[in-house]
Amino acid sequence: MNDGDSRRIFAYHERTKHRLERYAAGPETLDWSAQPDPFRTFEGTDRIRLPLLADRLDTSYPDLHRPGAVPPRALTLDSVGLLLELSLALSAWKEYGPDRWSLRCNPSSGNLHPTEGYVVCQNLDGLDDGIYHYLSRDHALECRARATPDTADGPSRLLIGLSSIHWREAWKYGERAFRYCQLDTGHAIGALRYAAAALGWGLRRVEMADAGVTARLLGLDRASEFAGAEGEEAELLLEVFIEPAPPLPPPVFGNLKWAGKANVLDPHPMYHWPVIDEVADASRGSVQATPSPPETDYPPRADLPAVAAAAVIRQRRSAQRFDRRFELVRNDFYALLDALLARPCAPWDVWDLTPALHPVLFVHRVTGLAPGLYALPRSRDAETKLRAALRPDFAWTRPSDCPRHLPLFLLAEGGCGPLARTVCCHQAIATDSAFALGMLAEFEGILNAAPWRYRQLHWEAGLLGQALYLEAEARGLRGTGIGCYFDDAFHELLGLSGKAFQSLYHFTVGRPLDDPRITTEAPYPRNRA
C-alpha cells in the first residue's frame, strides 16, 4: 500500500457521492427482465444437498448475546448446513403478479446479493476435505476442489470465505456499487456471527490471509474457470472455533483436484465502470497483526425479547413502508441503540478493531423523548472527536432517563422529518419511521494510515445494520438500510468540513406496513425438511 492507494480511494469516494444537484454515475435505464442471474453456480461440480434443520433449533434470541449460553455443536455436515441456513440461505420467496423473487437471511442493497459464500474444511464428519461453493438457491454445496486423503491431518477446521461479484450491484447502481458490495460483506459477516452464536461457536477473521491468499484458497484466481463469466473479488476469510485458541494460518492443501466452471450471470452487459476495478485494486488488504480487542465496560445485554433466534433471523426483512402514526416505546429505542455497543459477545466479538462508526440520529416519534438530532459515539474518544468536528452550537446534553452506560447525546431539539427525507434522497421511509440515522465514519486519518480499511469501514457499517435489523425484528419492528443519501448535504447539516468524518450508510426503524398484494412462500420445498 502507498499514498497512491489512499489518493485513489479518496477520489473514488468523492466521485461516487450523490449530490442534491445530481446522482452518482449509473446506468441511464434498467431492463428488469434482463437482471443478472442472482445465483452463481459452477457447472461440472458434485453437489451436496444440505439438511434443513433450523426449525429444530432451540436457541433463544437472548442466548445469542450471552457467551457460553449455548452448548457448542460438533463440526459436522449437519452443523455446517445449519450455519449456512441461518446466515446466507434463502428466507422466503415473494410473488407479485408475474414477478417472483427470493429473499435471504443476509441483507443486500436492492436485493441484488453480490456476496458469495465458500466453505473450506478439514476433518469434518460427513464432508470431505476441500473447498466448496455455497449455492443458496438449492441450499447445497458445490465441490470446487477435493483434497486427497494424505492432506487430511490435524484438528477439525471450518472456514467461511466471502467474495463479491461487483457486476450484480453495478448493473443497477453504477459506480457507487463498490460501496454497496462492501456494505453487503458487512451484513454477511454479521449474519454469520449470529448464526455461529446460535450453534455455540465463536467466529473470527483470519488476519493472516490477505486478498491474494484468500483468492487462491477459494479458487477465485483460476481464470480459465471464470472465462466469459463475471469474476469474483476476494473479501475475507472467517474461521469457526469452539474453544478459544491462538489463530492459525489458512489451511494448506497438498493436492487439490479442482472442478467446475462459473456460469454467466449477464450475457449482455450494457455498461462498464472501470473506476470499480480501480478502487478494488487500491483497497485490497494486506496481512495485518492481530490488534488487541477494544476495551469496553458496558453491562451485559438485559431485557432481551424471549423469542426464538432462528425465527428472528429468518423473518428479517427490509421494510418498504412505515406507519407514520406509530410511536416507539422509549425503552425499546434505548435497547436498539444498546445493541450497537461493542461488547465481547455476538456480533461484535468478530470485530477486533476499535469502533470507527458513530450513528447520528433523526428521532421522530419516541415516547417521552424530544424529537431532534442525537449522536451515539461508540468509542472512548469518539465523543471528543465529534464535539470538535460538528457544529459548535450543538447542545450535547444527555436525555434525563437514558441508561448511564449508553453514550447518547441530544445535539439539537426539533422536528427533523423533512431534513431526514431530503438527506435520504427524498425517500419517505426516512421520515415515516420512528427514527432514522446516518453512520459517520472516522475516515481520513484511518485511510491515510491504512487504505485497505476503506473496505473494513463499510464492513463495520454493515455489521451495525445487521444488528439493527435483528434487534428490530425481535421487538416486532422492522428496519431498512438506505444506501441512497446525499453525502455532503448530511455533512453540511452537521457542520462537518474536510474528510475527517464521512457518512457511509443510513438506516431507519419503525413499524412496517405490509403490502397484501405480495404473497410469501417457503424458501425451500417443504419436503426438503
Short mmCIF file of C-alpha atoms in Angstrom, two decimals:
data_model
loop_
_atom_site.label_atom_id
_atom_site.label_comp_id
_atom_site.label_asym_id
_atom_site.label_seq_id
_atom_site.Cartn_x
_atom_site.Cartn_y
_atom_site.Cartn_z
CA MET A 1 0.00 0.00 0.00
CA ASN A 2 1.17 3.54 -0.70
CA ASP A 3 -0.02 7.14 -0.86
CA GLY A 4 -1.30 6.49 -4.35
CA ASP A 5 -3.76 3.95 -3.00
CA SER A 6 -5.26 6.38 -0.50
CA ARG A 7 -5.49 9.08 -3.18
CA ARG A 8 -7.36 6.72 -5.49
CA ILE A 9 -9.74 5.77 -2.69
CA PHE A 10 -10.43 9.38 -1.73
CA ALA A 11 -11.02 10.21 -5.41
CA TYR A 12 -13.43 7.28 -5.81
CA HIS A 13 -15.35 8.19 -2.67
CA GLU A 14 -15.71 11.82 -3.74
CA ARG A 15 -16.67 10.84 -7.29
CA THR A 16 -19.42 8.46 -6.14
CA LYS A 17 -21.22 10.83 -3.81
CA HIS A 18 -24.86 11.55 -4.51
CA ARG A 19 -25.46 15.30 -4.54
CA LEU A 20 -28.59 17.40 -4.39
CA GLU A 21 -27.94 18.58 -7.95
CA ARG A 22 -27.02 15.16 -9.39
CA TYR A 23 -26.71 11.49 -8.56
CA ALA A 24 -23.53 9.43 -8.87
CA ALA A 25 -22.91 7.93 -12.31
CA GLY A 26 -25.12 4.94 -13.04
CA PRO A 27 -26.99 3.29 -15.89
CA GLU A 28 -29.41 5.52 -17.75
CA THR A 29 -32.02 2.78 -17.98
CA LEU A 30 -32.80 -0.60 -16.42
CA ASP A 31 -34.42 -3.61 -18.07
CA TRP A 32 -35.64 -5.67 -15.11
CA SER A 33 -36.42 -8.59 -17.39
CA ALA A 34 -32.67 -8.78 -18.11
CA GLN A 35 -31.47 -8.58 -14.48
CA PRO A 36 -28.29 -10.62 -13.86
CA ASP A 37 -28.81 -14.13 -12.54
CA PRO A 38 -28.88 -13.82 -8.72
CA PHE A 39 -27.27 -17.25 -8.29
CA ARG A 40 -23.69 -18.19 -9.12
CA THR A 41 -23.26 -21.85 -9.99
CA PHE A 42 -20.29 -23.95 -11.08
CA GLU A 43 -21.11 -26.39 -13.86
CA GLY A 44 -19.39 -29.75 -13.58
CA THR A 45 -19.18 -29.90 -9.77
CA ASP A 46 -20.55 -32.54 -7.43
CA ARG A 47 -23.42 -31.13 -5.38
CA ILE A 48 -24.17 -31.97 -1.75
CA ARG A 49 -27.68 -31.07 -0.63
CA LEU A 50 -27.67 -29.81 2.93
CA PRO A 51 -30.33 -30.68 5.51
CA LEU A 52 -32.81 -28.04 6.71
CA LEU A 53 -32.65 -28.10 10.50
CA ALA A 54 -33.39 -24.57 11.71
CA ASP A 55 -36.95 -25.48 12.80
CA ARG A 56 -35.43 -27.80 15.40
CA LEU A 57 -33.04 -25.25 16.88
CA ASP A 58 -33.98 -24.24 20.43
CA THR A 59 -31.51 -21.35 20.85
CA SER A 60 -33.28 -18.20 22.04
CA TYR A 61 -32.52 -14.68 20.85
CA PRO A 62 -31.16 -13.65 24.28
CA ASP A 63 -28.79 -16.66 24.15
CA LEU A 64 -27.02 -15.11 21.14
CA HIS A 65 -25.77 -12.32 23.41
CA ARG A 66 -24.67 -14.50 26.36
CA PRO A 67 -21.26 -16.09 25.80
CA GLY A 68 -21.36 -19.72 26.92
CA ALA A 69 -25.16 -19.92 26.97
CA VAL A 70 -25.34 -22.34 24.02
CA PRO A 71 -23.51 -25.71 24.23
CA PRO A 72 -21.29 -25.91 21.12
CA ARG A 73 -22.29 -28.35 18.42
CA ALA A 74 -19.78 -30.67 16.83
CA LEU A 75 -18.31 -29.70 13.46
CA THR A 76 -20.29 -31.90 11.09
CA LEU A 77 -22.01 -31.67 7.73
CA ASP A 78 -25.34 -31.09 9.51
CA SER A 79 -23.99 -28.22 11.60
CA VAL A 80 -22.36 -26.63 8.53
CA GLY A 81 -25.75 -26.78 6.85
CA LEU A 82 -27.39 -25.14 9.86
CA LEU A 83 -24.77 -22.36 9.96
CA LEU A 84 -25.47 -21.57 6.30
CA GLU A 85 -29.25 -21.94 6.67
CA LEU A 86 -29.19 -19.19 9.32
CA SER A 87 -26.81 -16.85 7.50
CA LEU A 88 -26.56 -16.98 3.69
CA ALA A 89 -29.60 -19.12 2.79
CA LEU A 90 -32.93 -18.08 1.30
CA SER A 91 -35.50 -16.97 3.86
CA ALA A 92 -38.57 -16.73 1.56
CA TRP A 93 -39.87 -16.38 -1.96
CA LYS A 94 -42.09 -13.42 -2.82
CA GLU A 95 -44.60 -13.06 -5.64
CA TYR A 96 -46.42 -10.04 -7.04
CA GLY A 97 -48.31 -10.58 -10.26
CA PRO A 98 -45.96 -12.25 -12.75
CA ASP A 99 -42.84 -11.40 -10.73
CA ARG A 100 -41.16 -13.81 -8.32
CA TRP A 101 -38.03 -13.13 -6.29
CA SER A 102 -36.19 -14.58 -3.31
CA LEU A 103 -35.12 -13.07 -0.01
CA ARG A 104 -32.12 -14.17 2.03
CA CYS A 105 -31.12 -14.12 5.68
CA ASN A 106 -28.25 -11.75 4.84
CA PRO A 107 -29.50 -8.32 3.70
CA SER A 108 -28.43 -6.82 0.39
CA SER A 109 -28.67 -3.44 -1.30
CA GLY A 110 -31.52 -3.62 -3.80
CA ASN A 111 -31.85 -7.35 -3.01
CA LEU A 112 -29.14 -7.91 -5.64
CA HIS A 113 -26.87 -10.10 -3.47
CA PRO A 114 -23.32 -9.65 -4.75
CA THR A 115 -21.87 -11.68 -1.83
CA GLU A 116 -20.86 -15.29 -2.46
CA GLY A 117 -20.01 -17.78 0.28
CA TYR A 118 -17.44 -20.60 0.33
CA VAL A 119 -16.72 -23.38 2.80
CA VAL A 120 -13.16 -24.57 3.48
CA CYS A 121 -12.94 -27.61 5.73
CA GLN A 122 -10.59 -30.18 7.17
CA ASN A 123 -11.52 -33.29 9.15
CA LEU A 124 -15.26 -32.63 9.36
CA ASP A 125 -17.61 -35.54 9.90
CA GLY A 126 -19.59 -36.16 6.71
CA LEU A 127 -17.69 -33.74 4.46
CA ASP A 128 -14.51 -34.40 2.50
CA ASP A 129 -11.60 -32.02 2.96
CA GLY A 130 -11.58 -29.26 0.37
CA ILE A 131 -13.23 -26.08 -0.91
CA TYR A 132 -16.96 -25.76 -1.57
CA HIS A 133 -19.15 -23.03 -3.04
CA TYR A 134 -22.48 -22.44 -1.28
CA LEU A 135 -25.47 -22.32 -3.66
CA SER A 136 -28.21 -20.62 -1.66
CA ARG A 137 -30.88 -21.31 -4.28
CA ASP A 138 -30.71 -25.03 -3.50
CA HIS A 139 -29.15 -24.93 -0.02
CA ALA A 140 -26.34 -27.06 -1.38
CA LEU A 141 -22.56 -27.18 -1.53
CA GLU A 142 -20.78 -27.39 -4.86
CA CYS A 143 -17.42 -29.16 -4.52
CA ARG A 144 -14.89 -26.87 -6.19
CA ALA A 145 -11.80 -28.77 -5.01
CA ARG A 146 -11.42 -32.02 -3.13
CA ALA A 147 -8.23 -32.79 -1.23
CA THR A 148 -6.59 -36.15 -1.45
CA PRO A 149 -6.65 -38.16 1.81
CA ASP A 150 -2.95 -37.67 2.60
CA THR A 151 -3.59 -33.94 3.29
CA ALA A 152 -6.20 -34.65 5.97
CA ASP A 153 -4.17 -34.41 9.16
CA GLY A 154 -4.67 -32.34 12.28
CA PRO A 155 -7.69 -30.83 14.03
CA SER A 156 -11.12 -30.18 12.56
CA ARG A 157 -11.30 -26.78 10.88
CA LEU A 158 -14.16 -24.85 9.30
CA LEU A 159 -13.63 -21.57 7.45
CA ILE A 160 -16.09 -19.43 5.52
CA GLY A 161 -14.82 -17.32 2.63
CA LEU A 162 -16.71 -14.32 1.27
CA SER A 163 -16.36 -12.74 -2.17
CA SER A 164 -18.18 -10.04 -4.14
CA ILE A 165 -19.47 -10.04 -7.71
CA HIS A 166 -19.33 -6.35 -8.49
CA TRP A 167 -21.47 -6.54 -11.61
CA ARG A 168 -24.54 -7.66 -9.66
CA GLU A 169 -24.62 -4.25 -7.95
CA ALA A 170 -23.14 -2.18 -10.78
CA TRP A 171 -25.91 -3.36 -13.11
CA LYS A 172 -28.30 -1.15 -11.12
CA TYR A 173 -26.11 1.27 -9.13
CA GLY A 174 -23.21 2.03 -11.46
CA GLU A 175 -20.05 3.47 -9.93
CA ARG A 176 -21.39 3.53 -6.37
CA ALA A 177 -21.77 -0.27 -6.46
CA PHE A 178 -18.41 -0.97 -4.83
CA ARG A 179 -19.63 0.75 -1.68
CA TYR A 180 -22.74 -1.43 -1.60
CA CYS A 181 -20.75 -4.63 -2.16
CA GLN A 182 -18.69 -3.77 0.91
CA LEU A 183 -21.77 -2.98 3.00
CA ASP A 184 -23.20 -6.34 1.98
CA THR A 185 -19.99 -8.06 3.06
CA GLY A 186 -20.52 -6.46 6.47
CA HIS A 187 -24.12 -7.71 6.51
CA ALA A 188 -22.86 -11.22 5.74
CA ILE A 189 -20.22 -11.08 8.49
CA GLY A 190 -22.95 -10.15 10.95
CA ALA A 191 -25.30 -12.86 9.68
CA LEU A 192 -22.58 -15.48 10.01
CA ARG A 193 -21.65 -14.31 13.50
CA TYR A 194 -25.21 -14.53 14.79
CA ALA A 195 -25.64 -17.94 13.14
CA ALA A 196 -22.41 -19.23 14.70
CA ALA A 197 -23.55 -17.96 18.12
CA ALA A 198 -26.80 -19.90 17.70
CA LEU A 199 -24.66 -23.06 17.44
CA GLY A 200 -22.43 -22.19 20.39
CA TRP A 201 -19.47 -21.31 18.16
CA GLY A 202 -17.08 -18.40 18.05
CA LEU A 203 -16.13 -16.70 14.79
CA ARG A 204 -13.08 -14.61 13.92
CA ARG A 205 -11.41 -13.10 10.91
CA VAL A 206 -8.33 -14.90 9.56
CA GLU A 207 -5.96 -11.96 9.69
CA MET A 208 -3.09 -13.96 8.18
CA ALA A 209 -4.95 -14.27 4.86
CA ASP A 210 -4.50 -11.26 2.59
CA ALA A 211 -6.52 -10.75 -0.59
CA GLY A 212 -4.16 -12.86 -2.71
CA VAL A 213 -4.11 -15.77 -0.27
CA THR A 214 -7.91 -15.69 0.02
CA ALA A 215 -8.38 -15.62 -3.76
CA ARG A 216 -6.00 -18.56 -4.26
CA LEU A 217 -7.56 -20.62 -1.47
CA LEU A 218 -11.11 -20.13 -2.81
CA GLY A 219 -10.07 -20.64 -6.44
CA LEU A 220 -11.11 -17.14 -7.46
CA ASP A 221 -7.84 -16.62 -9.35
CA ARG A 222 -8.41 -19.58 -11.67
CA ALA A 223 -9.01 -17.52 -14.78
CA SER A 224 -9.90 -20.39 -17.10
CA GLU A 225 -12.81 -21.39 -14.84
CA PHE A 226 -14.23 -17.84 -14.96
CA ALA A 227 -13.60 -17.32 -18.69
CA GLY A 228 -16.50 -15.38 -20.18
CA ALA A 229 -18.18 -15.10 -16.76
CA GLU A 230 -18.21 -12.33 -14.18
CA GLY A 231 -15.25 -12.53 -11.80
CA GLU A 232 -15.36 -12.55 -8.02
CA GLU A 233 -13.41 -10.23 -5.73
CA ALA A 234 -11.98 -11.95 -2.65
CA GLU A 235 -13.08 -10.17 0.55
CA LEU A 236 -12.08 -12.15 3.65
CA LEU A 237 -11.88 -15.46 5.47
CA LEU A 238 -13.69 -16.22 8.72
CA GLU A 239 -12.93 -19.21 10.94
CA VAL A 240 -15.29 -21.02 13.28
CA PHE A 241 -13.84 -22.05 16.61
CA ILE A 242 -15.27 -23.97 19.55
CA GLU A 243 -12.62 -23.22 22.18
CA PRO A 244 -10.52 -20.04 22.15
CA ALA A 245 -7.02 -20.74 20.85
CA PRO A 246 -4.26 -18.82 19.09
CA PRO A 247 -5.21 -18.11 15.46
CA LEU A 248 -3.81 -20.38 12.77
CA PRO A 249 -2.85 -19.56 9.18
CA PRO A 250 -5.23 -20.67 6.43
CA PRO A 251 -5.16 -24.39 5.60
CA VAL A 252 -2.61 -25.60 3.07
CA PHE A 253 -3.81 -28.50 0.94
CA GLY A 254 -1.05 -30.52 -0.67
CA ASN A 255 -3.01 -31.76 -3.65
CA LEU A 256 -6.35 -30.41 -4.78
CA LYS A 257 -8.46 -31.63 -7.69
CA TRP A 258 -10.42 -28.63 -8.98
CA ALA A 259 -13.73 -28.85 -10.82
CA GLY A 260 -16.39 -26.53 -12.17
CA LYS A 261 -16.85 -23.57 -14.48
CA ALA A 262 -18.60 -20.37 -13.37
CA ASN A 263 -21.94 -19.54 -15.02
CA VAL A 264 -22.50 -16.28 -16.89
CA LEU A 265 -24.81 -14.00 -14.91
CA ASP A 266 -25.45 -11.35 -17.56
CA PRO A 267 -24.86 -12.32 -21.20
CA HIS A 268 -25.44 -8.77 -22.47
CA PRO A 269 -23.97 -6.17 -20.08
CA MET A 270 -24.67 -2.65 -21.33
CA TYR A 271 -22.22 -0.68 -19.20
CA HIS A 272 -18.74 -0.91 -17.75
CA TRP A 273 -17.46 1.04 -14.76
CA PRO A 274 -13.62 0.97 -14.71
CA VAL A 275 -13.47 3.03 -11.51
CA ILE A 276 -14.79 0.00 -9.58
CA ASP A 277 -11.78 -2.06 -10.63
CA GLU A 278 -9.51 0.83 -9.67
CA VAL A 279 -10.86 1.21 -6.13
CA ALA A 280 -10.90 -2.55 -5.65
CA ASP A 281 -7.21 -2.67 -6.55
CA ALA A 282 -6.39 0.26 -4.25
CA SER A 283 -8.22 -1.21 -1.25
CA ARG A 284 -7.06 -4.82 -1.22
CA GLY A 285 -5.93 -5.77 2.25
CA SER A 286 -2.54 -6.99 3.33
CA VAL A 287 -1.58 -9.32 6.17
CA GLN A 288 -2.13 -7.48 9.44
CA ALA A 289 -1.06 -8.03 13.00
CA THR A 290 -4.00 -9.01 15.19
CA PRO A 291 -4.88 -5.98 17.32
CA SER A 292 -5.93 -6.11 20.94
CA PRO A 293 -9.71 -6.21 21.43
CA PRO A 294 -11.21 -2.79 22.19
CA GLU A 295 -11.72 -2.02 25.85
CA THR A 296 -15.37 -1.87 26.95
CA ASP A 297 -17.09 -1.59 30.31
CA TYR A 298 -20.70 -1.93 29.20
CA PRO A 299 -23.02 -4.11 31.30
CA PRO A 300 -24.35 -7.32 29.70
CA ARG A 301 -27.44 -7.01 27.49
CA ALA A 302 -30.64 -7.18 29.53
CA ASP A 303 -34.40 -7.37 28.89
CA LEU A 304 -33.99 -9.06 25.52
CA PRO A 305 -37.18 -10.45 23.94
CA ALA A 306 -37.63 -14.16 24.73
CA VAL A 307 -38.13 -15.24 21.12
CA ALA A 308 -36.52 -18.00 19.07
CA ALA A 309 -33.23 -16.98 17.42
CA ALA A 310 -33.97 -18.90 14.21
CA ALA A 311 -37.36 -17.19 13.83
CA VAL A 312 -35.87 -13.71 14.21
CA ILE A 313 -33.05 -14.49 11.77
CA ARG A 314 -35.31 -15.98 9.10
CA GLN A 315 -38.11 -13.41 9.33
CA ARG A 316 -35.73 -10.47 8.88
CA ARG A 317 -36.97 -8.23 6.09
CA SER A 318 -36.34 -4.73 4.80
CA ALA A 319 -39.41 -2.58 5.37
CA GLN A 320 -40.79 -0.91 2.25
CA ARG A 321 -43.21 1.43 4.07
CA PHE A 322 -43.67 2.56 7.67
CA ASP A 323 -46.69 3.54 9.76
CA ARG A 324 -46.14 7.27 10.27
CA ARG A 325 -48.55 7.29 13.25
CA PHE A 326 -46.52 4.77 15.23
CA GLU A 327 -44.65 5.96 18.32
CA LEU A 328 -41.73 3.83 19.51
CA VAL A 329 -41.55 2.97 23.21
CA ARG A 330 -38.56 4.74 24.71
CA ASN A 331 -37.07 1.63 26.36
CA ASP A 332 -37.17 -0.18 23.01
CA PHE A 333 -35.38 2.77 21.42
CA TYR A 334 -32.64 2.62 24.04
CA ALA A 335 -32.37 -1.16 23.58
CA LEU A 336 -31.95 -0.78 19.82
CA LEU A 337 -29.05 1.61 20.37
CA ASP A 338 -27.62 -0.58 23.13
CA ALA A 339 -27.28 -3.37 20.54
CA LEU A 340 -24.75 -1.20 18.68
CA LEU A 341 -22.23 -1.00 21.52
CA ALA A 342 -19.12 -3.15 21.03
CA ARG A 343 -19.46 -5.80 23.72
CA PRO A 344 -17.47 -9.07 23.85
CA CYS A 345 -20.45 -11.03 22.51
CA ALA A 346 -22.18 -11.55 19.16
CA PRO A 347 -21.94 -9.85 16.78
CA TRP A 348 -19.16 -7.54 17.99
CA ASP A 349 -16.69 -10.19 19.18
CA VAL A 350 -15.96 -10.93 15.50
CA TRP A 351 -14.75 -7.32 15.16
CA ASP A 352 -11.35 -6.85 16.81
CA LEU A 353 -10.96 -3.18 15.87
CA THR A 354 -11.89 -0.11 17.88
CA PRO A 355 -15.30 1.14 16.69
CA ALA A 356 -14.91 3.78 13.99
CA LEU A 357 -18.59 4.26 13.00
CA HIS A 358 -20.81 6.55 15.07
CA PRO A 359 -24.56 7.00 14.44
CA VAL A 360 -26.17 10.42 14.20
CA LEU A 361 -29.92 10.01 14.67
CA PHE A 362 -33.02 11.80 13.40
CA VAL A 363 -35.51 10.99 16.18
CA HIS A 364 -39.11 11.47 15.01
CA ARG A 365 -41.51 9.63 17.34
CA VAL A 366 -40.18 8.06 20.54
CA THR A 367 -42.40 8.17 23.62
CA GLY A 368 -41.16 10.72 26.15
CA LEU A 369 -38.11 11.72 24.09
CA ALA A 370 -37.80 15.10 22.40
CA PRO A 371 -37.66 14.91 18.59
CA GLY A 372 -34.38 16.11 17.18
CA LEU A 373 -30.82 15.26 16.22
CA TYR A 374 -28.86 12.90 18.50
CA ALA A 375 -25.39 11.34 18.45
CA LEU A 376 -24.13 7.96 19.70
CA PRO A 377 -20.30 7.93 19.97
CA ARG A 378 -19.23 4.26 20.08
CA SER A 379 -15.66 4.53 21.37
CA ARG A 380 -13.97 6.18 24.34
CA ASP A 381 -12.50 9.10 22.41
CA ALA A 382 -15.16 9.47 19.69
CA GLU A 383 -17.19 11.98 21.72
CA THR A 384 -14.18 14.31 21.88
CA LYS A 385 -13.55 13.97 18.14
CA LEU A 386 -17.18 14.55 17.25
CA ARG A 387 -17.54 17.57 19.54
CA ALA A 388 -14.56 19.13 17.80
CA ALA A 389 -15.80 18.31 14.30
CA LEU A 390 -19.55 19.02 14.49
CA ARG A 391 -21.33 22.37 14.74
CA PRO A 392 -20.20 24.39 17.76
CA ASP A 393 -23.77 25.30 18.73
CA PHE A 394 -24.89 21.69 19.26
CA ALA A 395 -26.17 21.12 22.81
CA TRP A 396 -24.55 17.76 23.70
CA THR A 397 -27.00 17.11 26.55
CA ARG A 398 -27.97 13.69 27.87
CA PRO A 399 -31.63 12.60 28.00
CA SER A 400 -32.58 12.50 31.66
CA ASP A 401 -33.64 8.86 31.79
CA CYS A 402 -31.06 7.43 29.36
CA PRO A 403 -29.20 4.39 30.74
CA ARG A 404 -25.91 5.55 32.25
CA HIS A 405 -23.76 3.34 30.05
CA LEU A 406 -25.46 4.44 26.78
CA PRO A 407 -23.50 7.39 25.29
CA LEU A 408 -26.50 9.13 23.71
CA PHE A 409 -26.47 12.92 23.33
CA LEU A 410 -29.11 15.38 22.13
CA LEU A 411 -27.50 17.73 19.62
CA ALA A 412 -30.48 19.86 18.57
CA GLU A 413 -34.14 19.63 19.52
CA GLY A 414 -36.94 19.97 16.98
CA GLY A 415 -38.83 18.15 14.25
CA CYS A 416 -36.36 16.84 11.69
CA GLY A 417 -38.56 14.74 9.40
CA PRO A 418 -38.18 16.94 6.31
CA LEU A 419 -34.40 17.07 6.83
CA ALA A 420 -34.15 13.28 7.09
CA ARG A 421 -36.27 12.81 3.99
CA THR A 422 -34.20 15.26 1.95
CA VAL A 423 -30.87 13.78 3.07
CA CYS A 424 -32.04 10.25 2.20
CA CYS A 425 -32.70 11.03 -1.46
CA HIS A 426 -36.23 12.31 -0.73
CA GLN A 427 -37.38 8.85 0.47
CA ALA A 428 -40.49 8.77 2.68
CA ILE A 429 -39.16 5.87 4.78
CA ALA A 430 -36.63 8.24 6.36
CA THR A 431 -39.38 10.34 7.93
CA ASP A 432 -42.32 7.91 8.27
CA SER A 433 -40.20 5.72 10.56
CA ALA A 434 -39.79 6.21 14.32
CA PHE A 435 -36.18 7.23 13.77
CA ALA A 436 -33.52 7.29 11.08
CA LEU A 437 -29.76 7.52 11.37
CA GLY A 438 -26.61 8.12 9.38
CA MET A 439 -23.35 6.35 10.27
CA LEU A 440 -20.38 8.71 10.45
CA ALA A 441 -17.03 7.01 9.89
CA GLU A 442 -13.67 8.21 11.16
CA PHE A 443 -12.28 8.48 7.67
CA GLU A 444 -9.26 10.47 6.56
CA GLY A 445 -6.92 9.59 9.42
CA ILE A 446 -7.68 5.88 9.19
CA LEU A 447 -7.32 5.67 5.40
CA ASN A 448 -4.12 7.72 5.26
CA ALA A 449 -2.55 5.13 7.57
CA ALA A 450 -4.18 2.04 6.03
CA PRO A 451 -6.02 2.45 2.70
CA TRP A 452 -7.42 -1.10 2.84
CA ARG A 453 -9.54 0.00 5.82
CA TYR A 454 -11.90 1.56 3.27
CA ARG A 455 -13.47 -1.86 2.93
CA GLN A 456 -13.43 -2.52 6.67
CA LEU A 457 -15.20 0.76 7.46
CA HIS A 458 -18.04 -0.36 5.20
CA TRP A 459 -18.00 -3.82 6.79
CA GLU A 460 -18.42 -2.23 10.21
CA ALA A 461 -21.34 -0.20 8.86
CA GLY A 462 -22.92 -3.40 7.52
CA LEU A 463 -22.42 -5.05 10.92
CA LEU A 464 -24.25 -2.15 12.56
CA GLY A 465 -27.05 -2.57 10.04
CA GLN A 466 -27.39 -6.30 10.72
CA ALA A 467 -27.53 -5.68 14.48
CA LEU A 468 -30.33 -3.15 13.94
CA TYR A 469 -32.20 -5.47 11.58
CA LEU A 470 -32.31 -8.34 14.08
CA GLU A 471 -32.92 -6.21 17.16
CA ALA A 472 -35.86 -4.54 15.39
CA GLU A 473 -37.33 -7.88 14.28
CA ALA A 474 -37.02 -9.31 17.79
CA ARG A 475 -39.15 -6.41 19.07
CA GLY A 476 -41.87 -6.62 16.43
CA LEU A 477 -40.40 -3.74 14.44
CA ARG A 478 -38.56 -3.59 11.14
CA GLY A 479 -35.54 -1.78 9.72
CA THR A 480 -34.38 -0.71 6.30
CA GLY A 481 -30.86 0.08 5.19
CA ILE A 482 -30.57 3.19 2.99
CA GLY A 483 -27.65 3.37 0.58
CA CYS A 484 -29.04 6.37 -1.31
CA TYR A 485 -28.34 9.59 0.56
CA PHE A 486 -26.77 12.94 -0.23
CA ASP A 487 -23.38 12.58 1.40
CA ASP A 488 -22.31 16.20 1.65
CA ALA A 489 -25.79 17.54 2.43
CA PHE A 490 -25.70 15.38 5.56
CA HIS A 491 -22.19 16.60 6.37
CA GLU A 492 -23.24 20.23 5.90
CA LEU A 493 -26.24 19.76 8.18
CA LEU A 494 -23.84 18.61 10.92
CA GLY A 495 -21.29 21.35 10.29
CA LEU A 496 -18.65 18.91 9.01
CA SER A 497 -15.90 20.09 6.70
CA GLY A 498 -12.93 18.22 5.29
CA LYS A 499 -12.67 14.44 5.30
CA ALA A 500 -12.14 13.64 9.00
CA PHE A 501 -15.63 12.09 9.06
CA GLN A 502 -17.72 10.74 6.18
CA SER A 503 -21.16 9.16 6.12
CA LEU A 504 -21.12 5.54 4.88
CA TYR A 505 -24.62 4.15 5.47
CA HIS A 506 -28.06 5.27 6.59
CA PHE A 507 -30.75 3.24 8.32
CA THR A 508 -34.30 3.63 9.55
CA VAL A 509 -36.54 1.73 12.01
CA GLY A 510 -40.28 1.73 12.64
CA ARG A 511 -43.47 -0.30 12.41
CA PRO A 512 -43.83 -1.72 8.90
CA LEU A 513 -46.86 -1.61 6.65
CA ASP A 514 -47.14 -4.78 4.58
CA ASP A 515 -48.48 -4.89 1.03
CA PRO A 516 -51.24 -7.55 0.94
CA ARG A 517 -50.78 -7.95 -2.82
CA ILE A 518 -47.37 -9.57 -2.27
CA THR A 519 -47.54 -13.26 -1.36
CA THR A 520 -44.89 -15.19 0.57
CA GLU A 521 -43.75 -18.77 0.02
CA ALA A 522 -41.34 -21.00 1.93
CA PRO A 523 -37.69 -20.69 0.85
CA TYR A 524 -37.32 -24.38 0.02
CA PRO A 525 -39.83 -27.14 -0.80
CA ARG A 526 -41.35 -28.37 2.43
CA ASN A 527 -40.39 -31.96 1.67
CA ARG A 528 -36.71 -30.87 1.93
CA ALA A 529 -37.15 -30.50 5.69
#
